[in-house]
XYZ file of C-alpha atoms in Angstrom:
758
model
C 0.002 0.018 -0.024
C 1.341 3.318 -1.008
C 0.965 5.820 1.831
C 2.256 9.224 2.535
C 4.043 9.477 5.841
C 2.673 12.997 6.457
C -0.922 11.835 6.585
C -0.136 8.952 8.910
C 1.836 11.301 11.162
C -1.092 13.756 11.265
C -3.455 10.972 12.323
C -1.089 9.681 14.932
C -0.591 13.115 16.486
C -4.292 13.717 16.498
C -4.986 10.428 18.269
C -2.367 11.134 20.864
C -3.507 14.669 21.360
C -6.964 13.655 22.577
C -7.046 13.415 26.362
C -7.889 9.984 27.726
C -11.412 9.329 28.827
C -11.795 5.794 30.002
C -14.696 3.698 31.153
C -15.240 3.483 34.930
C -17.455 0.413 35.059
C -17.130 -1.569 31.889
C -20.151 -3.653 32.545
C -22.507 -0.698 32.614
C -25.766 -1.766 31.030
C -27.310 1.595 30.061
C -25.875 4.024 27.571
C -24.413 7.319 28.802
C -27.231 9.921 28.635
C -24.742 12.411 27.211
C -24.179 10.036 24.336
C -24.047 12.451 21.533
C -21.533 14.765 23.152
C -18.047 14.617 21.617
C -15.895 12.359 23.750
C -12.137 12.206 23.951
C -10.165 9.083 23.227
C -6.622 7.919 23.901
C -4.418 5.364 22.264
C -3.054 4.444 25.676
C -4.651 1.556 27.564
C -6.430 2.175 30.828
C -4.248 0.007 33.053
C -1.553 1.493 35.099
C 2.157 1.891 35.567
C 3.749 -1.111 37.119
C 6.829 -1.780 39.195
C 9.569 -3.704 37.373
C 8.911 -7.422 37.368
C 11.319 -9.625 39.349
C 13.803 -11.760 37.448
C 12.306 -15.010 36.287
C 13.253 -18.175 38.087
C 15.569 -20.434 36.058
C 16.021 -23.585 38.136
C 19.276 -25.591 37.726
C 18.898 -28.824 35.825
C 19.385 -31.915 38.005
C 22.018 -34.447 37.175
C 19.610 -37.362 36.882
C 16.262 -37.833 35.228
C 13.443 -36.105 37.096
C 10.372 -36.800 35.051
C 9.360 -39.852 36.966
C 10.193 -38.505 40.449
C 7.350 -37.115 42.486
C 7.787 -35.136 45.700
C 5.371 -35.400 48.637
C 1.933 -34.182 47.700
C 0.795 -31.139 49.733
C -2.562 -31.412 51.469
C -4.264 -28.740 49.289
C -3.895 -28.096 45.541
C -2.974 -24.602 44.480
C -6.064 -22.511 43.917
C -6.672 -21.675 40.246
C -8.109 -18.652 38.522
C -11.452 -19.159 36.816
C -13.319 -17.214 34.223
C -15.798 -15.890 36.668
C -13.419 -14.476 39.244
C -12.224 -11.071 38.041
C -12.408 -8.973 34.885
C -9.481 -8.940 32.531
C -8.003 -5.814 31.110
C -6.101 -5.711 27.827
C -2.394 -6.464 28.129
C 0.225 -3.771 27.793
C 1.275 -2.611 24.418
C 5.083 -2.379 24.428
C 5.250 0.857 22.383
C 3.295 2.733 25.036
C 4.635 3.821 28.352
C 3.143 2.013 31.377
C 0.788 4.001 33.602
C -0.176 4.036 37.257
C -2.713 1.347 38.135
C -6.233 2.151 39.256
C -7.103 0.804 42.664
C -8.953 -2.497 42.588
C -8.581 -3.084 38.887
C -7.289 -6.314 37.438
C -4.559 -5.556 34.949
C -3.810 -8.091 32.164
C -4.738 -11.151 34.181
C -7.319 -13.757 33.130
C -8.304 -14.466 36.683
C -7.538 -13.453 40.196
C -4.599 -14.664 42.231
C -5.717 -15.680 45.706
C -3.887 -14.518 48.812
C -2.781 -18.025 49.609
C -1.089 -18.419 46.205
C 0.630 -15.071 46.588
C 1.978 -16.118 49.948
C 3.136 -19.434 48.513
C 5.028 -17.570 45.828
C 6.843 -15.498 48.335
C 7.508 -18.336 50.713
C 8.992 -20.501 47.968
C 11.791 -18.102 47.129
C 12.211 -15.840 50.083
C 11.473 -12.642 48.183
C 7.909 -11.326 48.242
C 6.713 -10.301 44.748
C 5.337 -6.795 44.231
C 1.554 -6.776 43.743
C 1.850 -5.279 40.271
C 4.603 -7.719 39.376
C 2.336 -10.596 40.282
C -0.184 -9.250 37.801
C 2.341 -9.035 35.007
C 1.772 -11.852 32.475
C 2.640 -13.094 29.062
C 0.400 -13.684 26.067
C -0.636 -17.221 24.936
C 1.964 -19.167 22.917
C -0.776 -19.930 20.327
C -2.211 -23.411 20.806
C -5.719 -22.100 20.110
C -4.640 -19.890 17.198
C -2.618 -22.794 15.711
C 0.618 -20.741 15.869
C 1.870 -23.768 17.834
C 1.967 -26.548 15.213
C 0.975 -30.162 15.707
C 4.663 -31.151 15.586
C 5.271 -29.063 18.727
C 2.800 -31.074 20.827
C 3.731 -34.415 22.321
C 2.170 -36.718 24.851
C 3.050 -39.846 26.813
C 0.159 -41.907 25.338
C -3.191 -41.273 23.643
C -6.322 -43.331 23.306
C -6.425 -42.952 19.550
C -5.295 -40.575 16.810
C -8.361 -38.323 17.187
C -7.468 -37.877 20.885
C -3.767 -37.252 20.280
C -1.697 -34.400 21.663
C -2.499 -32.287 18.592
C -6.130 -32.097 19.816
C -5.180 -30.781 23.247
C -5.787 -27.133 22.249
C -7.853 -24.665 24.186
C -11.457 -24.434 22.969
C -10.980 -27.043 20.212
C -14.379 -28.527 19.216
C -15.254 -32.145 18.527
C -18.589 -31.491 16.804
C -21.439 -33.937 16.668
C -19.475 -36.750 15.102
C -16.722 -37.550 17.532
C -14.450 -39.829 15.543
C -10.936 -41.124 15.149
C -9.697 -38.037 13.310
C -11.424 -35.048 15.013
C -12.212 -35.359 18.711
C -12.386 -32.820 21.442
C -9.147 -33.062 23.578
C -6.025 -34.984 24.219
C -6.850 -38.117 26.141
C -4.199 -40.359 27.681
C -4.132 -44.007 26.736
C -4.026 -44.998 30.431
C -5.271 -43.438 33.607
C -2.169 -43.221 35.876
C 0.193 -40.645 37.305
C 2.842 -41.150 34.585
C 0.834 -39.432 31.786
C 1.784 -36.071 30.383
C 1.349 -33.644 27.496
C 4.094 -31.272 26.555
C 4.753 -28.235 24.337
C 7.994 -27.485 22.501
C 8.250 -23.689 22.251
C 11.254 -24.138 19.908
C 13.088 -21.355 21.703
C 13.781 -20.218 25.278
C 10.562 -18.943 26.680
C 9.526 -17.348 29.951
C 6.545 -19.454 30.958
C 4.107 -17.747 33.293
C 0.866 -19.752 33.380
C -1.326 -22.629 32.159
C -4.989 -22.585 31.141
C -6.850 -25.908 31.043
C -10.245 -27.257 29.960
C -11.798 -30.668 29.881
C -12.839 -32.678 26.878
C -15.368 -31.224 24.460
C -17.942 -33.968 24.067
C -21.710 -34.315 23.846
C -21.674 -37.700 25.472
C -18.671 -38.014 27.810
C -17.439 -36.143 30.888
C -13.661 -36.134 31.108
C -11.405 -33.573 32.770
C -8.288 -33.250 34.927
C -8.779 -31.933 38.461
C -5.155 -31.395 39.422
C -1.754 -31.528 37.747
C 1.961 -30.756 38.061
C 3.960 -28.462 35.788
C 7.535 -29.354 34.671
C 10.031 -27.503 32.416
C 13.060 -28.601 30.526
C 15.725 -27.297 28.134
C 16.342 -30.661 26.362
C 13.096 -32.652 26.909
C 15.056 -35.281 28.880
C 15.828 -33.636 32.206
C 12.850 -32.018 33.846
C 12.378 -29.671 36.783
C 9.019 -29.669 38.556
C 7.567 -26.362 39.752
C 7.942 -26.462 43.589
C 5.844 -25.353 46.508
C 8.295 -25.096 49.340
C 10.071 -28.443 49.646
C 7.583 -30.369 47.544
C 6.137 -30.411 44.085
C 3.331 -27.909 43.588
C -0.035 -29.338 42.701
C -2.215 -27.006 40.637
C -5.943 -27.239 40.947
C -7.523 -28.089 37.570
C -11.071 -28.166 36.236
C -14.407 -28.860 37.967
C -16.287 -29.314 34.682
C -15.299 -29.660 31.019
C -15.948 -26.256 29.346
C -15.003 -23.390 31.658
C -11.319 -22.540 31.297
C -9.172 -22.363 34.470
C -5.964 -20.371 34.692
C -3.092 -21.194 37.055
C -0.182 -18.768 37.142
C 3.225 -20.090 38.038
C 4.554 -18.719 41.390
C 7.510 -17.314 39.423
C 8.197 -17.280 35.704
C 10.124 -20.307 34.464
C 12.563 -19.981 31.583
C 12.910 -23.067 29.437
C 12.194 -24.443 25.940
C 9.770 -27.252 26.949
C 6.810 -27.321 29.341
C 4.974 -30.404 30.453
C 1.676 -30.906 32.257
C 1.498 -34.037 34.378
C -2.113 -34.886 35.537
C -2.391 -36.022 39.170
C -6.134 -36.529 39.543
C -9.154 -36.547 37.243
C -12.945 -36.811 37.282
C -13.947 -39.979 39.081
C -16.113 -41.395 36.326
C -13.935 -40.119 33.506
C -10.498 -40.315 31.949
C -7.371 -38.128 31.706
C -8.400 -35.648 29.023
C -7.556 -32.012 28.682
C -7.360 -29.025 26.405
C -4.876 -26.294 27.263
C -3.123 -23.039 26.477
C 0.323 -22.041 27.716
C 1.142 -18.403 28.656
C 4.695 -17.420 27.833
C 6.984 -14.727 26.434
C 9.520 -16.014 23.876
C 12.961 -14.523 24.720
C 14.610 -12.487 21.938
C 17.199 -14.387 19.938
C 18.673 -12.162 17.164
C 20.847 -15.076 15.971
C 17.851 -17.311 15.238
C 17.028 -16.684 11.628
C 14.069 -19.136 11.562
C 12.059 -17.218 14.099
C 12.899 -13.736 12.679
C 11.891 -14.891 9.204
C 8.515 -16.228 10.403
C 7.590 -13.310 12.590
C 4.650 -11.268 11.226
C 4.857 -7.495 11.424
C 2.710 -4.695 10.017
C 3.639 -1.248 8.788
C 0.142 0.171 9.391
C -0.026 2.698 12.255
C -3.366 1.563 13.723
C -4.738 1.021 17.225
C -4.132 -2.697 17.816
C -6.077 -3.277 21.055
C -9.399 -4.549 22.216
C -12.022 -1.851 22.698
C -15.055 -1.995 24.914
C -18.250 -0.228 23.826
C -17.275 3.211 25.008
C -13.761 2.976 23.605
C -15.217 1.827 20.290
C -17.473 4.839 20.150
C -14.612 7.235 20.988
C -12.437 5.676 18.289
C -15.183 6.205 15.777
C -15.372 9.872 16.719
C -11.617 10.302 16.341
C -11.747 8.779 12.848
C -14.734 11.062 12.019
C -12.764 14.091 13.225
C -9.793 13.119 11.095
C -11.861 12.438 7.962
C -15.034 14.566 8.420
C -15.566 14.877 4.643
C -15.841 11.158 4.043
C -17.201 9.734 7.290
C -20.443 9.860 9.275
C -21.357 8.200 12.571
C -24.955 7.074 13.122
C -26.798 4.323 14.963
C -29.387 1.877 13.720
C -31.050 1.263 17.137
C -30.245 0.070 20.631
C -29.444 -3.329 22.205
C -31.511 -5.006 24.809
C -29.369 -3.317 27.545
C -29.643 0.109 25.853
C -26.258 0.265 24.157
C -26.434 2.002 20.794
C -25.694 -0.021 17.633
C -23.182 2.372 16.086
C -22.269 2.374 12.339
C -19.771 4.354 10.376
C -20.457 5.450 6.829
C -17.515 6.059 4.539
C -18.285 7.856 1.278
C -17.365 11.036 -0.599
C -20.901 12.333 0.147
C -21.761 10.845 3.567
C -25.362 10.964 4.616
C -26.916 10.690 1.163
C -27.527 7.976 -1.457
C -25.913 8.983 -4.748
C -27.735 7.790 -7.893
C -25.676 5.108 -9.554
C -23.406 4.518 -6.544
C -23.749 1.024 -4.940
C -24.144 0.487 -1.185
C -21.966 -1.988 0.695
C -21.882 -3.071 4.321
C -19.814 -5.057 6.772
C -21.426 -6.369 9.936
C -19.473 -7.878 12.854
C -20.247 -9.031 16.350
C -23.596 -10.790 15.836
C -22.092 -13.280 18.299
C -20.652 -11.091 21.047
C -17.779 -13.359 21.807
C -16.480 -13.462 18.234
C -14.376 -10.468 18.776
C -11.816 -10.583 15.956
C -14.333 -9.385 13.364
C -15.238 -6.413 15.591
C -11.620 -5.306 15.901
C -10.936 -5.870 12.178
C -13.799 -3.468 11.388
C -12.339 -0.813 13.728
C -8.985 -1.249 12.060
C -10.536 -1.062 8.618
C -12.169 2.273 9.218
C -8.876 3.697 10.577
C -7.031 2.298 7.512
C -9.510 3.721 4.989
C -9.261 7.155 6.599
C -5.485 7.125 6.685
C -5.082 5.850 3.135
C -7.632 8.364 1.760
C -5.728 11.248 3.417
C -2.482 9.787 2.025
C -3.919 9.777 -1.536
C -3.886 6.047 -2.086
C -5.513 5.891 -5.486
C -7.090 2.523 -4.905
C -8.745 3.612 -1.653
C -9.710 7.049 -3.041
C -11.438 5.353 -5.969
C -13.220 2.904 -3.634
C -14.443 5.655 -1.327
C -15.606 7.942 -4.127
C -17.414 5.234 -6.071
C -18.912 3.247 -3.131
C -21.057 4.045 -0.131
C -19.539 1.875 2.613
C -21.281 1.122 5.905
C -19.426 -0.572 8.792
C -21.392 -1.933 11.832
C -18.678 -3.291 14.120
C -20.781 -4.574 17.025
C -24.285 -5.900 16.429
C -24.424 -7.600 19.840
C -22.671 -5.180 22.246
C -24.359 -6.746 25.293
C -22.773 -10.099 24.527
C -19.444 -8.439 23.761
C -19.324 -6.788 27.216
C -19.723 -10.233 28.856
C -16.941 -11.715 26.723
C -14.767 -8.635 27.394
C -15.091 -9.108 31.105
C -14.013 -12.746 30.770
C -11.047 -11.919 28.594
C -9.498 -13.452 25.552
C -8.612 -16.803 27.100
C -11.067 -17.428 29.886
C -14.370 -16.805 28.131
C -14.594 -20.365 26.849
C -16.378 -21.123 23.585
C -19.716 -19.428 24.262
C -19.558 -16.732 26.899
C -21.192 -13.658 25.300
C -22.377 -15.483 22.173
C -26.039 -14.676 22.687
C -27.871 -11.447 23.314
C -28.794 -10.368 26.833
C -32.159 -12.110 26.446
C -30.525 -15.362 25.191
C -31.149 -15.056 21.443
C -28.716 -16.100 18.731
C -28.895 -13.190 16.235
C -27.331 -15.216 13.437
C -30.457 -17.403 13.049
C -33.070 -15.027 14.418
C -34.330 -13.784 11.081
C -37.624 -14.896 9.443
C -37.511 -18.210 7.568
C -38.318 -17.133 4.035
C -36.778 -20.233 2.413
C -39.723 -22.433 3.425
C -42.220 -19.915 2.062
C -40.344 -19.818 -1.254
C -39.872 -23.580 -1.626
C -43.460 -24.366 -0.678
C -44.671 -21.898 -3.278
C -42.411 -23.456 -5.859
C -43.713 -26.925 -5.043
C -47.264 -25.599 -5.607
C -46.086 -23.831 -8.759
C -47.165 -20.450 -7.384
C -43.877 -18.734 -8.519
C -44.041 -15.987 -9.609
C -47.839 -15.697 -9.953
C -48.651 -15.629 -6.223
C -45.269 -15.548 -4.540
C -42.305 -13.668 -6.096
C -38.832 -15.210 -6.297
C -37.445 -12.108 -4.510
C -38.575 -9.455 -2.019
C -40.542 -12.107 -0.169
C -42.679 -10.434 2.517
C -41.957 -11.030 6.215
C -44.689 -13.149 7.874
C -47.078 -11.249 10.110
C -46.328 -13.424 13.167
C -42.687 -12.314 13.005
C -43.659 -8.661 13.132
C -45.831 -9.067 16.276
C -44.489 -7.806 19.629
C -44.827 -11.284 21.162
C -42.516 -12.968 18.665
C -39.158 -14.183 19.939
C -37.135 -11.648 18.035
C -34.198 -9.736 19.416
C -34.351 -5.946 19.275
C -30.999 -6.060 17.519
C -32.507 -8.230 14.852
C -35.380 -5.862 14.265
C -32.914 -3.019 14.002
C -30.843 -4.742 11.292
C -33.987 -5.634 9.301
C -35.110 -1.993 9.332
C -31.609 -0.840 8.383
C -31.470 -3.273 5.406
C -34.956 -2.286 4.247
C -34.052 1.421 4.342
C -30.738 1.302 2.430
C -30.451 -0.488 -0.972
C -27.449 -2.609 -0.119
C -25.980 -4.566 -3.050
C -23.296 -6.644 -1.287
C -22.536 -7.376 2.349
C -20.307 -9.504 4.583
C -20.955 -10.497 8.168
C -17.798 -11.334 10.059
C -17.812 -14.322 12.416
C -15.234 -16.387 14.238
C -14.228 -19.889 15.303
C -13.375 -21.068 11.770
C -11.477 -19.961 8.675
C -13.836 -20.165 5.741
C -16.332 -18.065 3.671
C -19.877 -19.456 3.732
C -22.408 -18.528 1.092
C -26.192 -19.219 0.899
C -28.345 -20.988 1.120
C -27.699 -21.753 4.803
C -30.783 -23.953 5.112
C -31.264 -27.337 3.604
C -34.274 -27.897 1.318
C -34.809 -31.544 2.108
C -36.666 -32.378 5.316
C -34.903 -34.250 8.092
C -31.423 -33.513 6.659
C -28.793 -31.564 8.592
C -26.330 -31.264 5.689
C -27.092 -30.924 1.975
C -25.717 -28.763 -0.766
C -28.481 -26.210 -1.376
C -27.468 -23.654 -3.996
C -29.263 -20.385 -4.827
C -30.141 -19.430 -8.413
C -27.007 -17.155 -8.177
C -24.755 -19.947 -6.999
C -22.073 -19.099 -9.560
C -21.948 -15.488 -8.379
C -21.856 -16.439 -4.683
C -18.968 -18.896 -5.336
C -16.945 -16.132 -6.968
C -17.690 -13.686 -4.191
C -16.564 -16.205 -1.554
C -13.466 -17.117 -3.458
C -12.516 -13.413 -3.930
C -12.196 -13.175 -0.172
C -10.693 -16.592 0.539
C -8.069 -16.448 -2.255
C -6.670 -13.122 -1.045
C -6.535 -14.163 2.597
C -3.101 -15.232 3.758
C -4.229 -18.593 5.120
C -7.701 -19.621 3.919
C -6.530 -21.347 0.735
C -3.221 -22.588 2.168
C -3.357 -26.341 1.697
C -0.648 -26.850 4.321
C -2.581 -25.347 7.248
C -4.335 -27.651 9.696
C -8.089 -27.517 10.214
C -9.399 -25.370 13.042
C -11.605 -28.019 14.559
C -13.203 -30.792 12.447
C -13.904 -29.424 8.938
C -11.469 -29.365 6.075
C -12.585 -26.683 3.561
C -9.627 -26.964 1.244
C -11.542 -29.008 -1.363
C -13.516 -25.845 -2.154
C -10.608 -23.476 -1.652
C -11.619 -22.082 1.691
C -15.355 -21.644 0.764
C -18.424 -23.683 1.586
C -22.172 -23.646 0.843
C -23.722 -23.003 4.213
C -26.327 -25.772 4.029
C -23.682 -28.378 3.110
C -21.809 -27.421 6.282
C -24.655 -27.236 8.769
C -28.275 -26.214 8.233
C -29.476 -22.941 9.782
C -33.066 -21.673 9.474
C -33.593 -17.952 9.470
C -29.981 -16.956 8.775
C -28.985 -13.358 7.844
C -27.596 -14.579 4.552
C -30.750 -16.254 3.393
C -33.024 -13.458 4.646
C -30.894 -10.817 2.923
C -31.049 -12.677 -0.442
C -34.826 -13.392 -0.337
C -36.052 -10.134 1.210
C -33.701 -7.504 -0.234
C -31.366 -7.016 -3.194
C -28.330 -7.639 -1.051
C -26.025 -10.647 -1.621
C -24.767 -11.518 1.881
C -22.009 -13.915 2.889
C -20.607 -15.093 6.237
C -16.858 -14.596 6.599
C -15.217 -16.660 9.344
C -11.987 -14.823 9.963
C -10.101 -16.996 12.505
C -10.006 -20.218 14.456
C -9.736 -18.206 17.704
C -12.959 -16.239 18.321
C -11.240 -13.914 20.817
C -7.522 -13.720 20.024
C -5.142 -12.091 22.413
C -4.354 -8.455 21.779
C -0.799 -9.335 20.699
C -2.321 -11.388 17.769
C -4.273 -8.458 16.248
C -1.421 -7.053 13.992
C -1.002 -10.459 12.371
C -4.694 -10.999 12.004
C -4.983 -7.590 10.343
C -2.300 -8.526 7.845
C -4.122 -11.847 7.198
C -7.366 -10.101 6.373
C -6.531 -6.568 5.148
C -6.312 -7.325 1.374
C -9.378 -9.658 1.538
C -11.472 -6.917 3.230
C -10.672 -4.476 0.398
C -11.011 -6.937 -2.488
C -14.411 -8.089 -1.197
C -15.633 -4.473 -1.141
C -14.491 -3.997 -4.697
C -16.730 -6.862 -5.861
C -19.750 -4.586 -5.488
C -18.729 -3.101 -8.825
C -19.058 -6.429 -10.667
C -21.978 -7.078 -12.965
C -24.432 -4.589 -14.447
C -25.906 -1.349 -13.234
C -28.096 1.348 -14.601
C -31.248 3.442 -14.442
C -34.804 2.579 -15.290
C -36.650 5.727 -16.445
C -39.975 6.605 -17.932
C -40.303 8.535 -21.212
C -39.904 11.821 -19.328
C -36.516 10.761 -17.878
C -37.890 10.239 -14.339
C -36.556 7.248 -12.395
C -39.013 4.418 -11.848
C -38.783 2.942 -8.308
C -39.512 -0.701 -7.510
C -39.048 -1.808 -11.174
C -38.146 -5.496 -11.494
C -34.853 -6.475 -13.167
C -34.852 -10.078 -14.535
C -31.981 -11.977 -15.953
C -32.824 -14.803 -18.388
C -31.868 -18.158 -16.933
C -31.573 -16.891 -13.312
C -34.717 -17.442 -11.249
C -34.097 -14.561 -8.940
C -34.952 -10.903 -9.639
C -33.947 -7.629 -8.029
C -35.708 -4.209 -7.899
C -34.730 -0.620 -8.488
C -34.173 1.836 -5.636
C -36.267 4.939 -5.037
C -34.384 6.898 -7.722
C -34.742 4.154 -10.321
C -31.114 2.997 -10.108
C -30.179 -0.701 -9.766
C -27.142 -2.955 -9.431
C -27.157 -6.618 -10.472
C -24.137 -8.784 -9.420
C -23.162 -11.044 -12.294
C -20.077 -12.971 -13.440
C -18.485 -12.140 -16.832
C -20.664 -13.130 -19.800
C -23.521 -12.002 -22.019
C -26.993 -11.776 -20.429
C -30.513 -11.073 -21.625
C -31.951 -8.592 -19.124
C -35.555 -7.435 -18.835
C -36.890 -4.424 -16.957
C -40.549 -4.241 -16.093
C -42.748 -2.143 -13.817
C -46.474 -1.894 -13.111
C -48.158 0.357 -15.645
C -45.263 0.180 -18.064
C -44.371 -1.957 -21.033
C -41.386 -4.179 -20.364
C -38.032 -3.657 -22.163
C -35.432 -6.296 -22.913
C -31.796 -5.898 -24.035
C -28.492 -7.786 -24.150
C -25.957 -6.688 -21.534
C -22.308 -7.773 -21.645
C -20.286 -8.136 -18.486
C -16.495 -8.011 -18.952
C -13.607 -9.302 -16.905
C -12.326 -5.830 -16.027
C -13.453 -4.395 -12.692
C -16.369 -2.046 -13.085
C -20.064 -2.778 -13.680
C -21.461 -2.507 -17.177
C -23.921 0.345 -17.695
C -27.288 -1.054 -18.841
C -30.138 1.542 -18.794
C -33.784 1.088 -19.634
C -36.538 3.469 -20.727
C -40.087 2.165 -20.229
C -43.281 3.449 -21.909
C -46.546 3.477 -20.123
C -49.262 0.983 -21.195
C -52.432 2.241 -22.848
C -54.486 1.445 -19.776
C -52.052 3.346 -17.608
C -52.336 6.349 -19.968
C -56.115 6.286 -19.759
C -56.020 6.177 -15.970
C -53.541 9.037 -15.926
C -55.847 11.174 -18.112
C -58.915 10.392 -16.042
C -57.116 11.188 -12.782
C -55.891 14.427 -14.224
C -59.462 15.529 -14.828
C -60.603 14.121 -11.445
C -62.577 11.308 -12.970
C -62.301 7.623 -12.278
C -61.874 5.097 -15.094
C -65.051 3.214 -15.967
C -65.224 -0.256 -14.494
C -67.206 -2.267 -17.025
C -68.136 -5.256 -14.848
C -69.398 -2.967 -12.048
C -71.411 -0.903 -14.586
C -72.964 -4.088 -16.085
C -74.006 -5.296 -12.603
C -75.546 -1.916 -11.838
C -77.673 -1.963 -15.024
C -78.829 -5.512 -14.336
C -79.949 -4.545 -10.903
C -81.858 -1.558 -12.195
C -83.720 -3.774 -14.752
C -84.715 -6.254 -12.029
C -86.182 -3.430 -9.922
C -88.140 -2.095 -12.927
C -89.598 -5.564 -13.571
C -90.662 -5.924 -9.946
């Protein structure tokens, strides 16, 4: 990307010049009453300046093997940190100076260290740790994000391949079909005290903590209730973390899904770390998923690691933002680019948080005739945080690049009206934010405050369409597009989230052409239909009439992503999407009734796709620069696809635009309609098409339209003449007369004759 340093410097100085205004209580349920007042925003995080951390403990390696030796077991396991104990703040960004801590705030910790564990840490080594130093932690090594490869995970034994060490990753999912290839944890082949799972960090690393889960399974209950931690520099001689004179026993899980964090009493510097289960659920087996917290030590002589480290040159705010911070960031971007941005909201969440959107266009606030509308939506599931942060990064990036004169971005902004809705479910996000990036588990914050999954909360229009097709009522009684929402869905008693209603009203108001909703937990682009047509099936390829267009749109994102089409990458959980190059038909993956994608296609003109941007729903803050690099080009390329196909105006003989005119393409059983000004956009792949425009009261018009391979929609305008009947009605209305209704007149005469006979 070509950028001018001056514009980036101006934005950076403006961001730093704004005084910090942070959130006092992040879990506040109701929006600030002074919501519309300009708020200041700071790049610096809200946590505080810390005292220097004590030197990490590097135990001397014993002369003999130590893996099998076990010291006396203390009477009580070390208390862990659970997801429900204490909120987690974002970790420190190294380029910013540390600040003074706020009283009573948890800094970058996933859970709370109990007093007993703090005392144990000081007793073990004779030097009490400073309170702030205890809170200092390291980011995850990357078991969940797959940065740690399968070759770096080893175990003593395993029940079968599907329960091998490579499956012992935090939050990994087994799915419905738990089989020999894709199961939900590492499970030891035997239940005894000699089992272990280890991670090879491939470089000296300062290990600071361990997070564990049980086995993900619909049918079985397996988890480890206590364990030891060992470290090594050669994988042969091991040193066990001590508690006084004996080996420290860390308390594990009490159920299989809630992650539990245990911090080491002092950081341990080594290359390998091993978890040795000591006890497990009575009726279960030794099974666990885990993440290791650690800071790789710098090694300038190691070319392998320097070559594989991902960096970004974009000067953006790489951190997690709560709702108020998100709003403040939007305002800063708006102040930097007031001529191309506009902030608005589409409604409120169940808890009263506004659903903010940012419009980016050369004429913000108005629909320009002939200019297509595009949108990105993120955060329908509140715990799928990566999409939300990518949207905030995207709006910063577009502003910076526009100011820097990047011709590609300038053209995109001037020829497209872009809408970005970063957080559709802010209530759910606030729950996930409190839990933190590692301790939220797989589902904390997924649903709205009233327990609704927004992603499948839209009206099921597929069934209405398919039933009408089976009765051959298409298009005589039921159209193949713009299918009306059922009345029951519109009633106040319907189980519909307020966020869902807000999105529907938003999509009905703005003539979107293309949209993407960003989700998490996988790495694939899913296109409609999302619902299977056959009854009693959970998976079945169910294409739309525009299947060839949707396939291209999905591939345009996946092929430009750094990892989606990489045949060498391992699957996130259970599905391998490489056979379709990182894309999938939603219904062939898993059926969903009432999805946003299907609703958008059948009720509006908008072609909507679901973009799953990462295996880790809530990556650590340190992962955001790399995730931005993974997705940046794809986000831009996908927006550019809104200019593929045909576009034009449908006018009457006087040159006035005809709203709600129907645009049909021969051979494609799905129509679209013109906007209020008579303009339309029809996404099509390259080729020659026979296109017809028709409107009530006008004669239809048909012409051939050619779509080329070059970017840019083909202009295909129509002029429609009024029918004779429409002209007669127009003349009668002009002279305040109603057209004669012949059947009514005939009945009136017959009645008069009967009365005369009587």
